[in-house]
CSV table of C-alpha atoms in Angstrom, one decimal:
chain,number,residue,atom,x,y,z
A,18,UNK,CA,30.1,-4.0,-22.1
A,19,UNK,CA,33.5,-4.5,-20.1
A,20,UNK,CA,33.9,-1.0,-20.4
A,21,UNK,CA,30.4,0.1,-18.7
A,22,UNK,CA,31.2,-2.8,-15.7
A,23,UNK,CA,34.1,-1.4,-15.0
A,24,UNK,CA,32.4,2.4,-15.1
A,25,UNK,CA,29.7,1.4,-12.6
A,26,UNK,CA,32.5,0.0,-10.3
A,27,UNK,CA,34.2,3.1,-10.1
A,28,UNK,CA,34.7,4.8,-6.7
A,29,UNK,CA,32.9,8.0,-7.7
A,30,UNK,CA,29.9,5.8,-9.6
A,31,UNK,CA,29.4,3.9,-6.7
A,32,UNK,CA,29.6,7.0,-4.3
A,33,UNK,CA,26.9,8.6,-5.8
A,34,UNK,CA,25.0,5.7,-6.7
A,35,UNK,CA,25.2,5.2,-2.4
A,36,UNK,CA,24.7,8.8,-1.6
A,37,UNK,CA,21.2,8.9,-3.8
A,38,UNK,CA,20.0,6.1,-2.1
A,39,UNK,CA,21.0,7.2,1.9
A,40,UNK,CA,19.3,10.5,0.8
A,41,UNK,CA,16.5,9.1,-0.1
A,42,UNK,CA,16.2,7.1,3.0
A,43,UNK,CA,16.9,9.8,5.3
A,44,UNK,CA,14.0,12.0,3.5
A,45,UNK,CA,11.8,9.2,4.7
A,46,UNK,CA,11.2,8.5,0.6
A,47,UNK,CA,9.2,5.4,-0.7
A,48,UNK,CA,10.8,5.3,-4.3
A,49,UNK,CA,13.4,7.0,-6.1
A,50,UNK,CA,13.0,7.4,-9.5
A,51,UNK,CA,15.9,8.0,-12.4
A,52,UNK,CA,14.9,9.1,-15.7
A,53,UNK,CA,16.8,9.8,-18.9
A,54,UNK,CA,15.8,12.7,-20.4
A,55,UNK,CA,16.3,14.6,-23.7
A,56,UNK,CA,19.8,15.9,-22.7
A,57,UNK,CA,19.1,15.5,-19.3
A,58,UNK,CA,18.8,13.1,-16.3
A,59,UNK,CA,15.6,13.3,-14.2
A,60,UNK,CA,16.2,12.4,-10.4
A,61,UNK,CA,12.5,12.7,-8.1
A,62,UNK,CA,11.7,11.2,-4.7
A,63,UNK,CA,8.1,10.0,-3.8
A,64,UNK,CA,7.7,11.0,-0.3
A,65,UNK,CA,4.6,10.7,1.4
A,66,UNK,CA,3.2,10.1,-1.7
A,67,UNK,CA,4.2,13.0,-3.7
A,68,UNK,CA,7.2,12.9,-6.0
A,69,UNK,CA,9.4,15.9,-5.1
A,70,UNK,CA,12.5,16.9,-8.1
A,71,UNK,CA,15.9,17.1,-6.6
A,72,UNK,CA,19.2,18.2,-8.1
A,73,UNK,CA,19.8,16.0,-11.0
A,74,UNK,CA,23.6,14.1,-11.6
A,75,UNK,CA,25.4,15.1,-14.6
A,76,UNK,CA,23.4,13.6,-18.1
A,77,UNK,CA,27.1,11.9,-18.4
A,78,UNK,CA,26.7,9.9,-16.0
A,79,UNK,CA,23.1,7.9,-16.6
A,80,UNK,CA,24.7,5.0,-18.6
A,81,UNK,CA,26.9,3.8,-15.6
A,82,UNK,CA,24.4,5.2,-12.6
A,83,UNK,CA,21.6,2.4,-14.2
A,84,UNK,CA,24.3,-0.2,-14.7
A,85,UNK,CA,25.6,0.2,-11.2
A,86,UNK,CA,21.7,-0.5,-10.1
A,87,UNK,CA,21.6,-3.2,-12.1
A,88,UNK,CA,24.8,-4.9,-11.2
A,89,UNK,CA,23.8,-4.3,-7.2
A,90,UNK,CA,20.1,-5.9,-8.4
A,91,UNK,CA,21.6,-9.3,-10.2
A,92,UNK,CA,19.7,-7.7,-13.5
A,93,UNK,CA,21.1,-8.9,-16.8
A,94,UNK,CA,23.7,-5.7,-17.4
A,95,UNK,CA,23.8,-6.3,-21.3
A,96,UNK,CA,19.8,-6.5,-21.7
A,97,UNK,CA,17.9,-2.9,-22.3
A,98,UNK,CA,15.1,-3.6,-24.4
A,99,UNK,CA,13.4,-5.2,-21.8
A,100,UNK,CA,11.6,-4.5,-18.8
A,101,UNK,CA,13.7,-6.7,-15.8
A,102,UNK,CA,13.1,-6.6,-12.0
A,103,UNK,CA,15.3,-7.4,-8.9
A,104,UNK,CA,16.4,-5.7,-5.4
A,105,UNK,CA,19.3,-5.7,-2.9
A,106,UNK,CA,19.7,-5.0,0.7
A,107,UNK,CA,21.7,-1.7,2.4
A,108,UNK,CA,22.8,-1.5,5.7
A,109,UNK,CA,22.0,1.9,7.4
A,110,UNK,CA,23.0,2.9,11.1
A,111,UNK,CA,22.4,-1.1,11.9
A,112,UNK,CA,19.5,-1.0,9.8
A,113,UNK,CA,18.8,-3.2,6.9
A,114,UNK,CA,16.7,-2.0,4.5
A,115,UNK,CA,15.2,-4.0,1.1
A,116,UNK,CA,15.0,-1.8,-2.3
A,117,UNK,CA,13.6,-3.4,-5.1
A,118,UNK,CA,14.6,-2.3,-8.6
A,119,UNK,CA,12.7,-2.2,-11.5
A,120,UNK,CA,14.1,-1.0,-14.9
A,121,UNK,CA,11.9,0.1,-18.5
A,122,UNK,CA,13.3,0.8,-21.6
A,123,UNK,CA,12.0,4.6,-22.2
A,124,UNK,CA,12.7,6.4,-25.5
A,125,UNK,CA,15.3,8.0,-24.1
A,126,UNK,CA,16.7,5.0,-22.6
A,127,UNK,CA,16.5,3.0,-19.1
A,128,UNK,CA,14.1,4.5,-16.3
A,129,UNK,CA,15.1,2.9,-13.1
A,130,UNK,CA,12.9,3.0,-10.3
A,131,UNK,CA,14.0,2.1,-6.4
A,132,UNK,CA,11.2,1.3,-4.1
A,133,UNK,CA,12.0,1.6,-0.1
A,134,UNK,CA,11.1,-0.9,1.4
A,135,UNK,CA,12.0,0.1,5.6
A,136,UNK,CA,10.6,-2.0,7.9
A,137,UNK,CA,11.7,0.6,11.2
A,138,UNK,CA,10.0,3.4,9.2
A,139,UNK,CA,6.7,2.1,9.2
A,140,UNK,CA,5.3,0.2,11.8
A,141,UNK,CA,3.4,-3.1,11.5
A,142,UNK,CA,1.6,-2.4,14.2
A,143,UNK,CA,-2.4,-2.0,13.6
A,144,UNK,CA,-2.5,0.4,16.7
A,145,UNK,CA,0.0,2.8,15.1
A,146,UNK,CA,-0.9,2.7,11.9
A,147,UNK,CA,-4.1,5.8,12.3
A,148,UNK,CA,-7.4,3.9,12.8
A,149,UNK,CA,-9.6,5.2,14.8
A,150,UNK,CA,-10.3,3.4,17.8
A,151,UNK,CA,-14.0,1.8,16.8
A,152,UNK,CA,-12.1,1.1,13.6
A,153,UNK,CA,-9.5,-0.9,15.4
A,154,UNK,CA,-12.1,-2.8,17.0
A,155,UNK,CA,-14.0,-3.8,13.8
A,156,UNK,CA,-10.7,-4.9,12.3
A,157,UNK,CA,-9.3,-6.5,15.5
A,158,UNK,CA,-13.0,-8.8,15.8
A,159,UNK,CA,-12.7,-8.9,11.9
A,160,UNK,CA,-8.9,-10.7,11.6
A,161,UNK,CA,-9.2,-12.8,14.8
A,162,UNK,CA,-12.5,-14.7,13.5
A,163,UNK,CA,-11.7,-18.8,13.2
A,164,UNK,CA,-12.6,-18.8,9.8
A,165,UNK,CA,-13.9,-16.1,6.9
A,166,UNK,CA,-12.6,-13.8,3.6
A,167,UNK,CA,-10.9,-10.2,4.5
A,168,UNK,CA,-11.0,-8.2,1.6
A,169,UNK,CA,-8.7,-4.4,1.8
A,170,UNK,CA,-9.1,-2.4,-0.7
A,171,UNK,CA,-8.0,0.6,-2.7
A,172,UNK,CA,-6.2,1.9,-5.5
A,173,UNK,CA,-2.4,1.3,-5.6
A,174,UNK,CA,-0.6,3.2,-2.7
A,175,UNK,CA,-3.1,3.3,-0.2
A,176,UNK,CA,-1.3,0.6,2.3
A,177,UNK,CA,-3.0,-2.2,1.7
A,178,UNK,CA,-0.2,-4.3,2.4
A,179,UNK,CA,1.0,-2.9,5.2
A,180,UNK,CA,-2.4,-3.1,6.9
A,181,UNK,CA,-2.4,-6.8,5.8
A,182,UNK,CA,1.0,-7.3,7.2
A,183,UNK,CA,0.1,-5.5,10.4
A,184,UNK,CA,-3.3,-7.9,11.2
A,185,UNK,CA,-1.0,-10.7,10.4
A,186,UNK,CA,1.6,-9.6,13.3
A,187,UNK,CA,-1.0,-9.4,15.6
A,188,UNK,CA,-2.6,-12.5,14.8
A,189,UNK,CA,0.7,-14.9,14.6
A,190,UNK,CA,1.5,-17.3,17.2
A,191,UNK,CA,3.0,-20.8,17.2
A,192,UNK,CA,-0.5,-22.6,17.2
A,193,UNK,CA,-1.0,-21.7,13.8
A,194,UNK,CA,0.3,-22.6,10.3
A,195,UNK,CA,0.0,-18.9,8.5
A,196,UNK,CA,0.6,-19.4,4.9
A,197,UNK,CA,1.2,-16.1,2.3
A,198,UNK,CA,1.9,-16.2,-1.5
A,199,UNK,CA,2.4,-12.7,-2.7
A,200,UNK,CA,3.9,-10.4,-5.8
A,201,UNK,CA,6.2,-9.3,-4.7
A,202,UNK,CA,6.9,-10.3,-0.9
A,203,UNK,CA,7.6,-6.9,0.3
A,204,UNK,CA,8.5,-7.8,4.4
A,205,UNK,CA,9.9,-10.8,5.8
A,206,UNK,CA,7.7,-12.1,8.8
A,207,UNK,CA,9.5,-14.6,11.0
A,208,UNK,CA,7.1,-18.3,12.0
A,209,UNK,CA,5.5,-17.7,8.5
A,210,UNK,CA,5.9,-19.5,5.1
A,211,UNK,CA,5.9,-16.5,3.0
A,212,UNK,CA,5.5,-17.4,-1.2
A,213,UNK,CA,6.5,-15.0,-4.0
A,214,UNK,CA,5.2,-15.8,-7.1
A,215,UNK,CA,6.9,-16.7,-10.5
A,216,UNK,CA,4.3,-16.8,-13.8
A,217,UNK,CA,7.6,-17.9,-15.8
A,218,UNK,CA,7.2,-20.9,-14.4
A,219,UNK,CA,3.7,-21.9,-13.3
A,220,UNK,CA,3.9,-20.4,-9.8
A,221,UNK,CA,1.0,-18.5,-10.2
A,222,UNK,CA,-1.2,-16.9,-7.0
A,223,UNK,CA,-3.6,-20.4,-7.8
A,224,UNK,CA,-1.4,-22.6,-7.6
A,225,UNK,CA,0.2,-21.9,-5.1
A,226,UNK,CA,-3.5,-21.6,-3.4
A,227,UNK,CA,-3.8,-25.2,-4.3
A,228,UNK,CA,-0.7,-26.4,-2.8
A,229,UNK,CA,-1.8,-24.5,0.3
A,230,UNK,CA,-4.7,-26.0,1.3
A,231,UNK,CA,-2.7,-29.6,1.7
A,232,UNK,CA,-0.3,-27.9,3.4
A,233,UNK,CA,-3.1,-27.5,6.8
A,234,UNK,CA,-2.8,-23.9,7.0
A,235,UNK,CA,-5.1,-21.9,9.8
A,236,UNK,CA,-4.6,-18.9,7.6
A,237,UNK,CA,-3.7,-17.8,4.3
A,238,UNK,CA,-2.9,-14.3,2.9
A,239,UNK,CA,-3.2,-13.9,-0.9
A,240,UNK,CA,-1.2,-10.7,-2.5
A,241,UNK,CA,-4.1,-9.5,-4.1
A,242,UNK,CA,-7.5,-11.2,-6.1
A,243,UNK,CA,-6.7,-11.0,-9.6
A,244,UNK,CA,-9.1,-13.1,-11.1
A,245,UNK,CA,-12.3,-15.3,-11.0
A,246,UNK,CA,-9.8,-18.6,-10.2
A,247,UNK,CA,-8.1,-17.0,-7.6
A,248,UNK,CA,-11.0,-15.4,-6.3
A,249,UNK,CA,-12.8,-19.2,-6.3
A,250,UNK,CA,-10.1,-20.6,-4.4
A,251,UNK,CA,-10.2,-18.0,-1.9
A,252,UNK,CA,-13.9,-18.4,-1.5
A,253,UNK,CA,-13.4,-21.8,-0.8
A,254,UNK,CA,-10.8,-21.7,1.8
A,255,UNK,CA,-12.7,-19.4,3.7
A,256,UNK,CA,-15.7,-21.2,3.4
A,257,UNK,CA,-14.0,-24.3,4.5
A,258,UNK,CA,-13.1,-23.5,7.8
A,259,UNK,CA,-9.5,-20.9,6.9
A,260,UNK,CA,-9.3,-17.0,7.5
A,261,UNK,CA,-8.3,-15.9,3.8
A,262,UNK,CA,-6.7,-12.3,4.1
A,263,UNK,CA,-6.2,-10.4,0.2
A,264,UNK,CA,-6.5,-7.3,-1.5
A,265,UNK,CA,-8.8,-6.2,-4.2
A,266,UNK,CA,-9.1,-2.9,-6.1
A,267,UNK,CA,-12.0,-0.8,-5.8
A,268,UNK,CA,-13.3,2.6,-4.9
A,269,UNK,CA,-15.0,1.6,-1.3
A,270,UNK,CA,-16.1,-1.1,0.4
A,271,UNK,CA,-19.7,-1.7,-1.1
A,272,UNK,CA,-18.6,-1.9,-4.3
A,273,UNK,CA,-15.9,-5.1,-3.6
A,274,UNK,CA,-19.1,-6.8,-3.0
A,275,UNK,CA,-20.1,-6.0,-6.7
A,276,UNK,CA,-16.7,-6.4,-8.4
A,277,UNK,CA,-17.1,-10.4,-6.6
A,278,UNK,CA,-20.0,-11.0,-8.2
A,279,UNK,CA,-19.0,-9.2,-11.5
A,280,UNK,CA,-16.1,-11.0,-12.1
A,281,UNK,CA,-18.1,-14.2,-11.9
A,282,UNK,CA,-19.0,-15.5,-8.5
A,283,UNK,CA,-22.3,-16.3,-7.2
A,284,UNK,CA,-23.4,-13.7,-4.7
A,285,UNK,CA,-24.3,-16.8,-2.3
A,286,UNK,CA,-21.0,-17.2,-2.0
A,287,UNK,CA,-19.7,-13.9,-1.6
A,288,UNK,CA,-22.5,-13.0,1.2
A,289,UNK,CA,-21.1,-16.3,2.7
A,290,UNK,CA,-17.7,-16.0,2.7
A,291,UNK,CA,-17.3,-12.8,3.5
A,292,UNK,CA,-16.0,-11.2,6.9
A,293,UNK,CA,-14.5,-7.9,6.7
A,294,UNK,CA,-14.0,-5.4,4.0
A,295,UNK,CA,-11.8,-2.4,4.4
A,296,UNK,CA,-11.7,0.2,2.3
A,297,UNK,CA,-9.0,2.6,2.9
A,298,UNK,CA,-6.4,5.6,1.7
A,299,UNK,CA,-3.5,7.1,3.1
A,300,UNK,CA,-3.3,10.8,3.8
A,301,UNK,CA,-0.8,13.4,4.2
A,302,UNK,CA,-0.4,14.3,7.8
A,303,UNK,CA,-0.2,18.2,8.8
A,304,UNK,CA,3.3,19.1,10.1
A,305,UNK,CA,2.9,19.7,13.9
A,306,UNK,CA,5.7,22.5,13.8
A,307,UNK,CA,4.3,24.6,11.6
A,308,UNK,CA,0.1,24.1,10.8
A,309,UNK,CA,-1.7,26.3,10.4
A,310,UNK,CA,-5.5,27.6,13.0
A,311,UNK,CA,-7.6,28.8,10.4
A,312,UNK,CA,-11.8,29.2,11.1
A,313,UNK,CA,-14.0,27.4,8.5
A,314,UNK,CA,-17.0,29.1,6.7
A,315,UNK,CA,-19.6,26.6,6.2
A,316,UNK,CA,-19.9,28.4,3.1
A,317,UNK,CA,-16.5,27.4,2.0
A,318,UNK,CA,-17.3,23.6,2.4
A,319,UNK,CA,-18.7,21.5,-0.8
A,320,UNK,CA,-22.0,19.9,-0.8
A,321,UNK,CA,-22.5,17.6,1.9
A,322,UNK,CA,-18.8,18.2,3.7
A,323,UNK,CA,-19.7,19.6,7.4
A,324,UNK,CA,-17.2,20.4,10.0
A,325,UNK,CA,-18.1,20.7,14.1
A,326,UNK,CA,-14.7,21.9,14.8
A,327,UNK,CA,-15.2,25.6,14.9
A,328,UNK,CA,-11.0,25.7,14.1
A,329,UNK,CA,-9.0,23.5,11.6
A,330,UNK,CA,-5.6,23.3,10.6
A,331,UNK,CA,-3.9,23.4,7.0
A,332,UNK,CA,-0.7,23.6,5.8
A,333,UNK,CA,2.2,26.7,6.0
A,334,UNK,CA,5.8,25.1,5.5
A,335,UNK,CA,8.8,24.9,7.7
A,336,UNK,CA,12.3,24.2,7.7
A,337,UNK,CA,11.2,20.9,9.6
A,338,UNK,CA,9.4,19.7,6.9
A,339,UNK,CA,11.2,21.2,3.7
A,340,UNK,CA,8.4,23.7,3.4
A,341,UNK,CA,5.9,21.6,1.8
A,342,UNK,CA,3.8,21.5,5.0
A,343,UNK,CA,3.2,18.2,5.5
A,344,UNK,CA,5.3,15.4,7.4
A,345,UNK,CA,4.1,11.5,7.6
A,346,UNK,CA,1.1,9.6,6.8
A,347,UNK,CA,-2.1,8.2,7.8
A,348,UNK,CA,-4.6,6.4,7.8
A,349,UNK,CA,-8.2,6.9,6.5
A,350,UNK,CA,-10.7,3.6,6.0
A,351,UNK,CA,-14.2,2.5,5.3
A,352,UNK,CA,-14.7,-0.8,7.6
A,353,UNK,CA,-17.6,-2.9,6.8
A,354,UNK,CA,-17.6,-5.9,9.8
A,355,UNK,CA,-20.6,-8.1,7.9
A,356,UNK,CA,-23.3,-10.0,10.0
A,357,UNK,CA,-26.6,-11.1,9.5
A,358,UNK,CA,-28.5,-8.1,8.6
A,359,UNK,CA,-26.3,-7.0,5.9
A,360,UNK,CA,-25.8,-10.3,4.8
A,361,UNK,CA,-29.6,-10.5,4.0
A,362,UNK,CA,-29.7,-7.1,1.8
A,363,UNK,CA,-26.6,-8.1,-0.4
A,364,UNK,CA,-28.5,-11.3,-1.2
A,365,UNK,CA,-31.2,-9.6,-2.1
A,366,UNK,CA,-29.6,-7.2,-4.6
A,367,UNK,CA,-29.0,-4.0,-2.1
A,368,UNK,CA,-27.2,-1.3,-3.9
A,369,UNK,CA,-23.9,0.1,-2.7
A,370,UNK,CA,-25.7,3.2,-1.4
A,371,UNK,CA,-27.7,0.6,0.2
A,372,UNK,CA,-25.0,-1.4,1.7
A,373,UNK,CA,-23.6,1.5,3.4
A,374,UNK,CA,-26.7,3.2,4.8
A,375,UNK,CA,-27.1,0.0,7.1
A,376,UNK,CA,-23.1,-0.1,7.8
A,377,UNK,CA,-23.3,3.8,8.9
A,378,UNK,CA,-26.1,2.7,11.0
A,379,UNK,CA,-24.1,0.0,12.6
A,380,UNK,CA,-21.3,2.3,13.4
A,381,UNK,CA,-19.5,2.5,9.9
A,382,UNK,CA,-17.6,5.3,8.9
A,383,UNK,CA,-17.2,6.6,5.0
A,384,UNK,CA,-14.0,7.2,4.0
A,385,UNK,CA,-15.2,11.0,4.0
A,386,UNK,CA,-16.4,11.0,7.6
A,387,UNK,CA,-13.4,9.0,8.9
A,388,UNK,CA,-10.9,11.8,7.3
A,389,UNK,CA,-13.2,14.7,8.2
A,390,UNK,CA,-12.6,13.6,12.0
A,391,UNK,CA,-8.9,13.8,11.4
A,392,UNK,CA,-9.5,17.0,10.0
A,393,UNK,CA,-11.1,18.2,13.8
A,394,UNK,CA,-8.5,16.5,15.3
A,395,UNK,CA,-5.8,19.1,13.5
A,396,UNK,CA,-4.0,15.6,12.2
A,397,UNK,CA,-4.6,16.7,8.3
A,398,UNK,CA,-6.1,19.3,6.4
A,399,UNK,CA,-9.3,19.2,4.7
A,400,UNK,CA,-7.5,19.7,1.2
A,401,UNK,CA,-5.8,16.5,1.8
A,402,UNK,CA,-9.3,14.6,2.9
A,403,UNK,CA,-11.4,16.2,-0.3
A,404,UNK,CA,-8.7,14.9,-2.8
A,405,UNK,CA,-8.3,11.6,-1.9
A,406,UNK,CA,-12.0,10.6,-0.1
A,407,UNK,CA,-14.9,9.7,-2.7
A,408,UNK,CA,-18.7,10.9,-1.7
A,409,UNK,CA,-21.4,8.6,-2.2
């Protein structure tokens, strides 16, 4: 064991351990993953949401490469038949920038994955983040309300968090007591009392939900509603005079209504408590140097799809983008602002097709139409919209 410390020490170890990581960072990557494989180490970058291979170190040198991530993350060195979590902090041209490591024992051994976590790179700004401007207004009148439950949701990836994180920016000032317990906490906001959660030792997301509503807090963000007690506790806040921001996963926004009241919670509280839903996913945004004019036959579209744009964009491939086509992210979202009307159909049993043919009529976008008018806009392509939007 003192011989595999004293590996991942070494100057060339640590060199490429560094070099990995600055790479990755200045491809604009979210995660970096290394995998042993028969004979071979794997090494792939997620960037903008797609893992891409790169050249691979020497098989050799695996052993001391995980070791040197697991020194840097405080993990237990001498433990590889468990899973084990932790993180560190670089400093890149004056920036600091979190990673946090996570390591599972593979049949091949140790698969360490880094995920990026750079504040500069992404903006917590609502305004920059891709809505559209009426969606911006929904969410704006949706997060500033004195009291009520915002649910976002979609499937892992889609920027949930950073959407949360965003609203919270916007909405923090020194006349409020902002409260968050999350799993992990993946940005540090200064004037709020941010809690990560530990299972190991009773710390759960209700407890801490418990301890927060003695602790007078204006608003509360919870990581994500995992259950029918977390949900409950929620509910309650909101209902008792707090703005309660979380995440839930489901396909669009109607059907968070449903998975409430599936997982056990009377729909008179649900219709109550809730204020905004957001469904949303992130795509890839065309690259400006090298997209594509192409005309669209309405022919060529799928069943229900229509574009007004007589000319759209898709992608070519440059040396500005690594010739994939694509460079950045965006938005795309479903935002369901709740008042009376719809209040009154979801306590009646509307379906979700229901639900949203009274939000379109109020000015909602589906997640379809709100990526199809980035798709006239030239910002994606309508590849990108198709495999990532759902139809109802």
């Amino acid at each position: 064991m003192d011989k595999l410390i004293a590996q991942a020490e070494e100057a060339p170890v640590v060199k490429l351990v560094d070099l990995i990581i600055r790479q990755a960072i200045e491809e604009d990557a979210s995660d970096i993953h290394i995998e042993p494989q028969h004979g071979k180490l794997g090494l792939r970058y997620r960037i903008d949401g797609v893992l891409y291979e790169m050249p691979s170190p020497s098989a050799a040198l695996y052993l001391p490469i995980v070791s040197r991530i697991k020194i840097l993350s405080r993990m237990d060195i001498a433990e590889k038949r468990l899973p084990q979590d932790g993180g560190f902090m670089v400093k890149i041209k004056e920036r600091l920038i979190d990673l946090r490591a996570s390591t599972l024992p593979t049949i091949y051994g140790e698969k360490a994955v880094l995920r990026i976590l750079d504040k500069s790179r992404i903006p917590l700004e609502l305004s920059k983040l891709g809505f559209l401007p009426s969606e911006l207004e929904q969410i704006r009148e949706g997060v500033t309300s004195a009291y009520g439950l915002v649910l976002l949701t979609g499937p892992t990836g889609s920027g949930k968090s950073t959407t949360l994180y965003a609203a919270l920016n916007e909405i923090k000032s020194s006349s409020k007591n902002i409260l968050t317990v999350e799993d992990p906490v993946e940005y540090r906001i200064e004037a709020i009392s941010q809690v990560q959660v530990k299972p190991e030792i009773g710390l759960t997301f209700a407890n801490s939900l418990r301890s927060f509503l003695r602790q007078d807090p204006d608003i509360i963000l919870v990581g994500e509603v995992r259950d029918l007690e977390t949900a409950e506790i929620c509910i309650r806040a909101a209902l008792t005079g707090h703005l309660v921001l979380s995440t839930l996963h489901t396909n669009d926004a109607p059907s968070t209504i449903t998975r409430l009241i599936d997982i056990g919670m009377p729909s008179y509280l649900v219709v109550a408590s809730l204020r905004l839903i957001v469904a949303q996913r992130l795509v890839r945004k065309l690259c400006p140097d090298c997209k594509t004019p192409y005309e669209v036959k309405p022919e060529e579209l799928p069943r229900g799809v229509s574009i007004r744009a007589p000319v759209i964009y898709k992608a070519k491939g440059c040396e500005k983008c690594n010739l994939i086509g694509y460079k950045g992210r965006t938005v795309i979202s479903e935002v369901v602002l709740m008042d009376e009307e719809l209040r009154e159909i979801i306590y009646k049993g509307a379906s979700a097709q229901e639900i949203i043919g009274l939000a379109k009529k109020k000015g909602t976008f589906t997640l379809l139409e709100s990526g199809l008018k980035r798709v006239e806009e030239g910002i994606t392509s309508l590849e990108e919209v198709l495999s990532v939007a759902i139809t109802y």
